[in-house]
Short mmCIF file of C-alpha atoms and ligand atoms in Angstrom, two decimals:
data_model
loop_
_atom_site.label_atom_id
_atom_site.label_comp_id
_atom_site.label_asym_id
_atom_site.label_seq_id
_atom_site.Cartn_x
_atom_site.Cartn_y
_atom_site.Cartn_z
CA MET O 23 0.00 0.00 0.00
CA VAL O 24 2.97 2.31 0.55
CA SER O 25 4.43 3.38 -2.79
CA ASP O 26 8.10 2.99 -3.63
CA PRO O 27 9.79 5.25 -2.71
CA ALA O 28 7.56 6.03 0.27
CA ILE O 29 6.07 9.53 0.03
CA GLY O 30 4.47 11.49 2.81
CA ILE O 31 4.86 14.04 5.59
CA HIS O 32 8.50 14.73 6.30
CA ASP O 33 7.92 17.49 8.87
CA LEU O 34 4.90 19.12 10.49
CA SER O 35 4.65 22.35 12.47
CA PHE O 36 1.64 24.37 13.59
CA SER O 37 0.88 27.82 14.88
CA THR O 38 -2.17 29.43 16.39
CA THR O 39 -3.21 32.89 17.50
CA GLU O 40 -2.05 35.46 20.01
CA PHE O 41 -5.25 35.40 22.05
CA VAL O 42 -7.60 32.82 23.52
CA LEU O 43 -11.19 32.97 24.80
CA PRO O 44 -11.97 30.30 27.41
CA HIS O 45 -15.41 28.77 26.91
CA ALA O 46 -16.12 29.60 30.56
CA THR O 47 -15.98 33.30 29.58
CA LEU O 48 -18.41 32.73 26.71
CA ALA O 49 -20.73 30.74 28.97
CA ASP O 50 -20.67 33.54 31.57
CA HIS O 51 -21.76 35.96 28.86
CA ASN O 52 -24.55 33.95 27.27
CA GLY O 53 -25.75 31.93 30.27
CA THR O 54 -25.01 28.54 28.70
CA GLU O 55 -24.45 25.68 31.15
CA ILE O 56 -20.67 25.12 30.81
CA GLY O 57 -21.17 21.35 30.53
CA LYS O 58 -22.58 21.90 27.06
CA TYR O 59 -19.25 23.34 25.90
CA HIS O 60 -16.87 21.22 27.95
CA VAL O 61 -18.72 17.89 27.63
CA GLY O 62 -21.34 18.31 24.87
CA LEU O 63 -18.91 19.86 22.35
CA GLY O 64 -15.67 18.79 24.04
CA GLN O 65 -14.24 22.32 23.82
CA GLN O 66 -12.29 24.20 26.51
CA SER O 67 -11.26 27.36 24.69
CA MET O 68 -10.98 28.95 21.25
CA SER O 69 -8.08 30.74 19.59
CA VAL O 70 -8.84 34.38 18.76
CA PRO O 71 -6.79 36.24 16.14
CA ALA O 72 -5.31 39.61 17.10
CA ALA O 73 -5.98 42.66 14.92
CA ASP O 74 -2.60 42.22 13.21
CA GLU O 75 -2.95 38.48 12.63
CA ASP O 76 -4.49 36.55 9.73
CA ILE O 77 -4.11 33.37 7.68
CA VAL O 78 -0.84 34.66 6.18
CA THR O 79 0.87 35.47 9.49
CA MET O 80 -0.27 32.15 10.98
CA GLY O 81 0.83 30.27 7.85
CA ALA O 82 4.26 31.93 7.81
CA THR O 83 4.68 31.26 11.54
CA ALA O 84 3.83 27.58 11.05
CA ALA O 85 6.13 27.16 8.04
CA GLU O 86 9.16 29.12 9.26
CA PRO O 87 10.57 26.36 11.54
CA ILE O 88 10.29 23.88 8.66
CA ILE O 89 12.30 26.08 6.32
CA THR O 90 14.81 26.76 9.10
CA ARG O 91 15.31 23.03 9.66
CA HIS O 92 15.35 21.79 6.06
CA GLY O 93 16.15 24.81 3.90
CA SER O 94 14.19 25.58 0.75
CA ASP O 95 16.47 24.11 -1.94
CA ARG O 96 14.13 21.21 -2.74
CA VAL O 97 10.85 23.11 -2.29
CA ARG O 98 9.54 23.89 -5.76
CA THR O 99 5.84 24.11 -4.88
CA VAL O 100 3.87 25.83 -2.11
CA VAL O 101 0.18 24.91 -1.82
CA PHE O 102 -1.81 27.14 0.54
CA ALA O 103 -5.14 25.61 1.55
CA THR O 104 -7.74 27.89 3.11
CA GLU O 105 -11.40 28.84 3.15
CA SER O 106 -10.66 32.17 4.90
CA SER O 107 -9.16 33.68 1.78
CA ILE O 108 -8.03 37.31 1.93
CA ASP O 109 -8.05 37.98 -1.81
CA GLN O 110 -10.11 36.74 -4.75
CA ALA O 111 -7.12 36.62 -7.08
CA LYS O 112 -3.76 36.49 -5.33
CA SER O 113 -2.82 33.37 -3.39
CA ALA O 114 -2.11 33.88 0.32
CA GLY O 115 0.82 31.57 -0.34
CA VAL O 116 2.59 34.28 -2.36
CA TYR O 117 2.74 36.50 0.74
CA VAL O 118 4.13 33.58 2.76
CA HIS O 119 6.64 32.83 0.00
CA SER O 120 7.82 36.42 0.27
CA LEU O 121 7.87 36.56 4.10
CA LEU O 122 9.96 33.36 4.22
CA GLY O 123 12.30 34.45 1.41
CA LEU O 124 11.66 31.34 -0.71
CA PRO O 125 13.33 31.07 -4.15
CA SER O 126 11.62 32.67 -7.14
CA ALA O 127 11.74 29.27 -8.91
CA THR O 128 8.66 28.12 -6.98
CA ARG O 129 5.05 27.50 -8.04
CA VAL O 130 2.55 28.85 -5.50
CA VAL O 131 -1.19 28.30 -5.52
CA GLU O 132 -4.21 28.51 -3.19
CA LEU O 133 -6.76 25.68 -2.85
CA LYS O 134 -10.29 25.73 -1.44
CA GLN O 135 -12.95 23.20 -0.57
CA ALA O 136 -14.00 24.10 2.96
CA CYS O 137 -12.20 21.99 5.57
CA TYR O 138 -11.15 19.42 2.96
CA GLY O 139 -8.69 21.76 1.14
CA ALA O 140 -5.54 20.69 2.99
CA THR O 141 -6.15 17.03 2.19
CA ALA O 142 -6.48 17.88 -1.49
CA ALA O 143 -3.21 19.81 -1.14
CA LEU O 144 -1.52 16.86 0.54
CA GLN O 145 -2.67 14.41 -2.14
CA PHE O 146 -1.64 16.77 -4.95
CA ALA O 147 1.73 17.16 -3.23
CA VAL O 148 2.18 13.38 -3.10
CA GLY O 149 1.50 13.29 -6.86
CA LEU O 150 4.10 15.99 -7.56
CA VAL O 151 6.71 14.18 -5.46
CA ARG O 152 5.93 10.90 -7.22
CA ARG O 153 6.68 12.65 -10.53
CA ASP O 154 10.03 13.87 -9.19
CA PRO O 155 11.05 12.33 -5.83
CA VAL O 156 13.85 14.87 -5.36
CA GLN O 157 11.35 17.71 -5.02
CA GLN O 158 9.51 18.67 -1.84
CA VAL O 159 6.17 20.45 -1.52
CA LEU O 160 5.33 22.85 1.28
CA VAL O 161 1.65 22.45 2.17
CA ILE O 162 0.17 25.15 4.39
CA ALA O 163 -3.34 24.83 5.83
CA SER O 164 -4.47 28.04 7.53
CA ASP O 165 -7.94 29.11 8.58
CA ILE O 166 -9.96 31.32 10.88
CA SER O 167 -13.33 29.87 11.77
CA LYS O 168 -15.89 32.59 12.25
CA TYR O 169 -19.64 32.47 12.93
CA ASP O 170 -22.06 35.24 13.88
CA LEU O 171 -21.95 36.41 17.50
CA ASP O 172 -24.57 34.73 19.70
CA SER O 173 -25.24 32.02 17.08
CA PRO O 174 -24.98 28.26 17.88
CA GLY O 175 -21.80 28.09 15.79
CA GLU O 176 -20.04 30.75 17.91
CA ALA O 177 -18.76 28.20 20.43
CA THR O 178 -17.08 26.23 17.62
CA GLN O 179 -14.83 29.04 16.36
CA GLY O 180 -11.04 28.87 16.38
CA ALA O 181 -7.95 29.50 14.25
CA ALA O 182 -4.66 27.80 13.41
CA ALA O 183 -2.23 26.95 10.64
CA VAL O 184 -0.45 23.67 9.99
CA ALA O 185 2.56 23.51 7.67
CA MET O 186 3.71 20.17 6.27
CA LEU O 187 6.75 19.37 4.19
CA VAL O 188 5.84 16.59 1.77
CA GLY O 189 8.61 14.53 0.23
CA SER O 190 10.04 11.08 -0.48
CA ASN O 191 11.33 8.88 2.37
CA PRO O 192 9.36 10.98 4.87
CA ALA O 193 10.54 11.16 8.48
CA LEU O 194 7.02 11.21 9.95
CA VAL O 195 4.11 9.69 8.02
CA ARG O 196 4.07 7.53 4.89
CA ILE O 197 0.87 8.27 3.02
CA GLU O 198 -0.81 5.16 1.65
CA GLU O 199 -3.00 4.31 -1.28
CA PRO O 200 -5.88 3.87 -1.85
CA SER O 201 -8.12 6.72 -0.77
CA GLY O 202 -11.86 6.49 -0.23
CA LEU O 203 -13.61 9.47 -1.85
CA PHE O 204 -17.02 11.04 -1.39
CA THR O 205 -18.70 14.15 -2.82
CA ALA O 206 -22.31 15.26 -2.29
CA ASP O 207 -23.86 18.64 -3.15
CA VAL O 208 -25.29 19.76 0.19
CA MET O 209 -25.89 23.20 1.76
CA ASP O 210 -24.80 22.36 5.29
CA PHE O 211 -22.27 25.18 5.69
CA TRP O 212 -21.21 27.91 3.28
CA ARG O 213 -19.91 31.49 3.16
CA PRO O 214 -20.99 33.77 0.30
CA ASN O 215 -18.31 36.22 -0.87
CA TYR O 216 -20.04 39.16 0.77
CA ARG O 217 -19.98 37.58 4.24
CA ASP O 218 -17.24 37.43 6.82
CA ALA O 219 -18.90 34.77 8.96
CA ALA O 220 -20.07 31.37 7.72
CA LEU O 221 -23.71 30.34 7.47
CA VAL O 222 -24.57 26.90 8.74
CA ASP O 223 -27.43 24.48 9.15
CA GLY O 224 -26.02 22.92 12.32
CA GLN O 225 -27.91 19.64 12.49
CA GLU O 226 -27.69 19.11 8.73
CA SER O 227 -23.91 19.70 8.91
CA VAL O 228 -23.52 16.97 11.53
CA ASP O 229 -25.67 14.57 9.47
CA ALA O 230 -23.82 15.43 6.25
CA TYR O 231 -20.49 14.79 7.99
CA LEU O 232 -21.70 11.39 9.22
CA ARG O 233 -22.98 10.45 5.75
CA ALA O 234 -19.57 11.38 4.37
CA VAL O 235 -17.81 9.16 6.93
CA LEU O 236 -19.72 6.14 5.65
CA GLY O 237 -19.42 7.28 2.03
CA THR O 238 -15.62 7.51 2.18
CA TRP O 239 -15.33 4.26 4.13
CA LYS O 240 -17.49 2.39 1.62
CA ASP O 241 -15.32 3.60 -1.26
CA TYR O 242 -12.12 2.91 0.70
CA ALA O 243 -13.25 -0.69 1.25
CA GLU O 244 -14.21 -1.04 -2.43
CA GLN O 245 -10.73 0.17 -3.41
CA ASP O 246 -9.21 -2.66 -1.30
CA GLY O 247 -8.13 -0.51 1.61
CA ARG O 248 -7.05 -1.93 4.95
CA PRO O 249 -9.63 -3.66 7.15
CA LEU O 250 -10.91 -1.38 9.92
CA ASP O 251 -9.25 -3.35 12.72
CA GLU O 252 -5.75 -2.73 11.38
CA PHE O 253 -5.88 0.96 12.30
CA THR O 254 -4.37 1.98 15.63
CA ALA O 255 -5.94 5.46 15.72
CA PHE O 256 -8.15 7.71 13.59
CA CYS O 257 -7.56 11.40 12.86
CA TYR O 258 -10.93 12.95 12.04
CA HIS O 259 -11.71 16.51 11.03
CA GLN O 260 -12.72 18.12 14.33
CA PRO O 261 -15.10 21.09 14.07
CA TYR O 262 -15.34 20.41 17.80
CA ALA O 263 -13.63 17.54 19.59
CA LYS O 264 -16.81 15.57 20.29
CA MET O 265 -17.46 15.28 16.55
CA ALA O 266 -14.53 12.85 16.27
CA TYR O 267 -16.17 10.62 18.89
CA LYS O 268 -19.54 10.85 17.16
CA ALA O 269 -18.00 10.03 13.77
CA HIS O 270 -16.01 7.06 14.97
CA ARG O 271 -18.94 5.61 16.90
CA HIS O 272 -20.97 5.88 13.69
CA LEU O 273 -18.26 4.08 11.69
CA LEU O 274 -17.85 1.30 14.27
CA HIS O 275 -21.60 0.80 14.42
CA HIS O 276 -21.79 0.64 10.61
CA CYS O 277 -18.98 -1.94 10.55
CA GLU O 278 -20.76 -3.97 13.25
CA ARG O 279 -17.94 -3.48 15.75
CA HIS O 280 -18.28 -2.81 19.45
CA SER O 281 -18.86 0.96 19.68
CA GLY O 282 -18.70 1.49 23.44
CA GLU O 283 -17.05 4.53 25.04
CA ALA O 284 -13.73 2.75 25.67
CA ALA O 285 -13.34 1.54 22.06
CA VAL O 286 -14.12 5.01 20.68
CA ALA O 287 -11.82 6.77 23.16
CA ARG O 288 -8.98 4.37 22.32
CA ALA O 289 -9.25 5.25 18.64
CA VAL O 290 -9.65 9.05 18.83
CA GLY O 291 -8.88 10.15 22.41
CA ARG O 292 -5.22 10.99 21.72
CA THR O 293 -6.08 13.14 18.69
CA THR O 294 -8.08 15.89 20.41
CA ALA O 295 -5.59 17.66 22.73
CA TYR O 296 -4.91 20.61 20.40
CA ASN O 297 -8.35 20.94 18.82
CA THR O 298 -10.08 21.07 22.20
CA ALA O 299 -7.97 24.11 23.13
CA ILE O 300 -7.85 25.80 19.70
CA GLY O 301 -11.36 25.24 18.33
CA ASN O 302 -12.25 24.67 14.70
CA SER O 303 -9.32 25.53 12.47
CA TYR O 304 -11.25 24.29 9.41
CA THR O 305 -8.79 22.80 6.93
CA ALA O 306 -5.94 22.62 9.46
CA SER O 307 -8.05 20.65 11.94
CA VAL O 308 -7.41 17.07 10.77
CA TYR O 309 -3.65 17.73 10.78
CA LEU O 310 -3.84 19.25 14.27
CA ALA O 311 -5.40 15.91 15.19
CA LEU O 312 -2.35 14.19 13.70
CA ALA O 313 -0.01 16.56 15.58
CA ALA O 314 -1.78 15.74 18.86
CA LEU O 315 -1.57 12.00 18.20
CA LEU O 316 2.16 12.19 17.41
CA ASP O 317 2.85 14.39 20.45
CA GLU O 318 0.62 12.51 22.91
CA ALA O 319 0.97 8.82 22.04
CA ASP O 320 3.69 6.34 22.94
CA ASP O 321 5.77 4.99 20.08
CA LEU O 322 3.51 4.15 17.12
CA THR O 323 6.24 3.23 14.63
CA GLY O 324 4.88 1.19 11.74
CA ARG O 325 1.30 1.46 12.97
CA PRO O 326 -1.43 2.40 10.48
CA ILE O 327 -3.40 5.59 11.20
CA GLY O 328 -6.72 6.40 9.51
CA PHE O 329 -7.44 9.95 8.31
CA MET O 330 -10.97 11.21 7.64
CA SER O 331 -11.04 14.66 6.12
CA TYR O 332 -14.44 16.34 5.71
CA GLY O 333 -15.20 19.69 4.06
CA SER O 334 -18.74 21.00 4.06
CA GLY O 335 -20.51 21.41 0.82
CA SER O 336 -19.30 18.56 0.70
CA VAL O 337 -16.14 16.58 -0.13
CA ALA O 338 -14.49 13.94 2.05
CA GLU O 339 -11.59 11.52 1.84
CA PHE O 340 -10.49 8.55 3.95
CA PHE O 341 -6.91 7.35 3.65
CA GLY O 342 -4.25 5.59 5.69
CA GLY O 343 -0.73 6.42 6.74
CA THR O 344 1.99 4.60 8.68
CA LEU O 345 4.47 6.15 11.07
CA ALA O 346 8.08 6.04 9.91
CA PRO O 347 10.83 4.45 12.02
CA GLY O 348 12.46 7.08 14.25
CA TYR O 349 9.61 9.57 13.74
CA ARG O 350 9.66 10.64 17.39
CA GLU O 351 13.08 12.26 16.98
CA HIS O 352 11.57 14.75 14.52
CA LEU O 353 8.56 15.92 16.52
CA ARG O 354 8.00 19.49 17.65
CA THR O 355 6.09 18.66 20.82
CA THR O 356 7.55 21.45 22.98
CA ALA O 357 6.94 24.12 20.34
CA HIS O 358 3.40 22.86 19.72
CA ARG O 359 2.44 22.87 23.39
CA GLY O 360 4.11 26.28 23.71
CA ALA O 361 2.00 27.71 20.85
CA VAL O 362 -1.16 26.71 22.72
CA ASP O 363 0.04 27.73 26.19
CA ARG O 364 1.45 31.13 25.27
CA ARG O 365 -1.89 32.54 24.09
CA ARG O 366 -3.14 35.41 26.24
CA PRO O 367 -6.74 35.22 27.48
CA VAL O 368 -9.02 38.07 26.43
CA ASP O 369 -12.17 39.20 28.20
CA TYR O 370 -15.51 38.93 26.45
CA ALA O 371 -15.64 42.60 25.39
CA THR O 372 -12.21 42.40 23.75
CA TYR O 373 -13.13 39.18 21.95
CA ARG O 374 -16.30 40.82 20.68
CA GLU O 375 -14.45 43.85 19.39
CA LEU O 376 -11.87 41.68 17.60
CA HIS O 377 -14.66 39.57 16.13
CA GLU O 378 -16.44 42.60 14.64
CA ARG O 379 -13.29 44.27 13.37
CA SER O 380 -12.88 44.77 9.61
CA PHE O 381 -10.93 47.08 7.34
CA PRO O 382 -12.77 49.97 5.67
CA ALA O 383 -12.99 49.41 1.91
CA ASP O 384 -12.15 53.05 1.00
CA GLY O 385 -8.57 52.49 -0.21
CA GLY O 386 -7.17 54.60 2.63
CA ASP O 387 -4.25 53.96 4.95
CA HIS O 388 -5.42 51.72 7.81
CA PRO O 389 -2.63 50.57 10.14
CA THR O 390 -3.41 47.80 12.61
CA PRO O 391 -2.62 48.09 16.33
CA SER O 392 0.45 46.07 17.23
CA GLN O 393 -0.90 43.24 19.38
CA THR O 394 1.03 40.15 18.28
CA THR O 395 4.32 38.91 19.68
CA GLY O 396 5.38 36.68 16.79
CA SER O 397 7.76 37.20 13.88
CA PHE O 398 5.09 38.14 11.35
CA ARG O 399 2.32 40.70 11.51
CA LEU O 400 -0.27 42.28 9.30
CA ALA O 401 0.77 45.94 9.53
CA GLY O 402 -2.34 47.26 7.83
CA LEU O 403 -4.20 47.94 4.62
CA ARG O 404 -2.88 50.70 2.36
CA GLY O 405 -4.40 51.56 -1.01
CA HIS O 406 -6.37 48.27 -0.90
CA GLN O 407 -3.10 46.33 -0.41
CA ARG O 408 -2.32 44.22 2.65
CA VAL O 409 1.02 45.13 4.17
CA TYR O 410 2.92 42.47 6.13
CA GLU O 411 5.96 42.90 8.34
CA ARG O 412 8.61 40.57 9.61
CA ARG O 413 10.04 41.78 12.85
CA ALA O 414 12.65 40.88 15.46
CA ALA O 415 11.25 38.66 18.21
CA ASP O 416 12.54 40.94 21.02
CA SER O 417 10.74 44.05 19.85
CA ALA O 418 7.57 42.08 19.18
CA ARG O 419 6.50 41.42 22.74
CA SER O 420 6.99 44.98 24.04
CA SER O 421 5.14 46.60 21.12
CA ALA O 422 2.38 44.02 21.38
CA GLU O 423 1.91 44.69 25.07
CA ALA O 424 1.61 48.41 24.36
CA GLY O 425 -0.89 47.70 21.57
CA PHE O 426 -2.91 45.41 23.79
CA ARG O 427 -3.11 48.11 26.48
CA ARG O 428 -4.26 50.59 23.85
CA LEU O 429 -6.98 48.17 22.83
CA ARG O 430 -8.32 48.14 26.42
CA PRO O 431 -7.65 51.70 27.63
CA ASP O 432 -9.66 51.43 30.85
CA GLY O 433 -8.85 47.77 31.46
CA HIS O 434 -12.45 46.76 30.72
CA ARG O 435 -14.09 48.36 27.72
CA PRO O 436 -12.27 48.15 24.40
CA ALA O 437 -11.67 51.20 22.26
CA THR O 438 -13.31 51.47 18.85
CA ALA O 439 -12.18 48.86 16.36
CA HIS O 440 -9.85 51.12 14.39
CA SER O 441 -8.14 52.98 17.22
P1 HMG R 673 -26.35 23.49 19.43
O1 HMG R 673 -27.77 23.59 19.05
O2 HMG R 673 -25.71 24.68 20.01
O3 HMG R 673 -26.07 22.34 20.48
O4 HMG R 673 -25.57 23.03 18.13
P2 HMG R 673 -26.88 21.01 20.84
O5 HMG R 673 -28.14 21.36 21.52
O6 HMG R 673 -26.93 20.12 19.61
O7 HMG R 673 -25.87 20.42 21.92
C1 HMG R 673 -24.61 20.00 21.54
C2 HMG R 673 -24.28 18.78 22.40
O8 HMG R 673 -24.11 19.21 23.77
C3 HMG R 673 -25.40 17.72 22.43
O9 HMG R 673 -24.77 16.47 22.49
C4 HMG R 673 -26.09 17.99 23.75
O10 HMG R 673 -26.77 16.88 24.30
C5 HMG R 673 -24.91 18.37 24.62
P3 HMG R 673 -24.99 15.41 21.28
O11 HMG R 673 -26.44 15.22 21.14
O12 HMG R 673 -24.43 16.08 20.04
O13 HMG R 673 -24.22 14.23 21.70
N1 HMG R 673 -25.25 19.17 25.81
C6 HMG R 673 -24.70 18.97 27.03
N2 HMG R 673 -23.78 18.07 27.45
C7 HMG R 673 -23.41 18.14 28.77
N3 HMG R 673 -23.91 19.07 29.65
C8 HMG R 673 -24.82 19.97 29.24
C9 HMG R 673 -25.27 19.94 27.89
N4 HMG R 673 -26.14 20.69 27.16
C10 HMG R 673 -26.12 20.20 25.89
N5 HMG R 673 -25.31 20.86 30.13
C11 HMG R 673 -23.73 22.61 16.70
C12 HMG R 673 -24.33 22.37 18.08
C13 HMG R 673 -22.45 21.79 16.58
C14 HMG R 673 -24.72 22.16 15.63
C15 HMG R 673 -23.43 24.11 16.56
O14 HMG R 673 -22.41 24.47 17.46
C16 HMG R 673 -23.01 24.51 15.17
O15 HMG R 673 -23.83 24.83 14.32
N6 HMG R 673 -21.64 24.52 14.87
C17 HMG R 673 -21.11 24.84 13.58
C18 HMG R 673 -21.29 23.70 12.59
C19 HMG R 673 -20.46 22.48 12.90
O16 HMG R 673 -19.48 22.54 13.61
N7 HMG R 673 -20.84 21.32 12.30
C20 HMG R 673 -20.11 20.11 12.48
C21 HMG R 673 -20.14 19.21 11.24
S1 HMG R 673 -19.83 20.10 9.71
C22 HMG R 673 -18.07 20.27 9.64
O17 HMG R 673 -17.39 19.66 10.39
C23 HMG R 673 -17.53 21.21 8.64
C24 HMG R 673 -17.08 22.57 9.19
O18 HMG R 673 -15.85 22.41 9.89
C25 HMG R 673 -16.95 23.58 8.06
C26 HMG R 673 -16.04 23.25 6.87
O19 HMG R 673 -16.00 22.15 6.34
O20 HMG R 673 -15.41 24.22 6.40
C27 HMG R 673 -18.08 23.16 10.16
#
């Protein structure tokens, strides 16, 4: 099932936002019983982007350690997967290419199909590497999940970027053939071009996801994939952590296997650590599940892992991967946990102001307050053009702290969005 040479994920790194909103803060605001968030959805907190943060800054932050470790000599393609696109024409990947100083001899493109985009990018990358095993492809999945304030979807927001280096003889995960595929035209979740926040039919989206799980599995079995029992763990797309449990229970039930709590937890329990703290990161989510599994589990060398990628609308894919010998030496566990732990909690009013923030569309000069502490920031919008900055790490924290204070001048109520 593994091709020769093996092709797959050689390195994986993720980033998330500067700020975090604990679900307890949201529950205090809207009067929801906290058990619904913590137990019913399986979510503890959600990542909240700062004013000077977006899919490009997160994507560059995720990819930078990969380029630092491996260089860019073999990277001839960058595929940026997102459904939070910032431009109808220019790929967000071109900004990342520039921020990271990648060679001009690179093809860069953006891909979209809701939360499924990164899996399409990964599979296309595998195809490119098969054509020329010397080349590597940098896949970046970066998204900001946004629903209307006070809507049922609000508690399932989040944001993160995962960068993966795809190449031959991968150090982490060997991607297998076949894949199980499934497409169905359904209006479960969508975002028209004129809207910032997604529209969703919540119950229909859950049902459509579950139909897709069985659809991909059926095709996977028909393509002579592995029997279910061979898989050690399953990385599902996680719009909220409990969805992985729901999905796997559904699959076990369909396959007439024991679907009790312990069996489901064994298969998906180690994949939720990052998603439960970050929230829905759309197309990055299934690869955050992989990151959690790699960082949380004991040695899984040689063990098959199942991946179920679902994107509303809808497209889904089930495929397998095995963990390469020695993979644990290449993990970024400390950096990953640090990215989650370093986020600064915001109060409800600040979250609300950040949520409602948008640039005026008048072509003027609109600098963003300096709130982030990372290497990359969105400095503003000038003449309809997004302006990004790369800055020294030392100066970042002090300017961000000043910007954060400006955002909350009296310590409670935020200033207007464009102060
Ligand atoms: P809702 O109406 O807020 O919540 O919608 P609910 O009433 O369905 O409750 C949720 C769960 O909490 C239920 O458990 C309750 O019983 C439980 P379940 O029946 O599901 O097992 N609950 C409690 N548990 C313990 N203590 C309590 C308590 N109270 C209730 N006190 C919904 C939930 C997910 C629909 C909503 O948040 C939503 O619309 N979210 C956005 C859409 C979404 O995430 N859909 C998931 C599948 S689609 C997908 O994954 C694709 C997506 O990522 C987009 C893309 O592809 O780009 C979204």
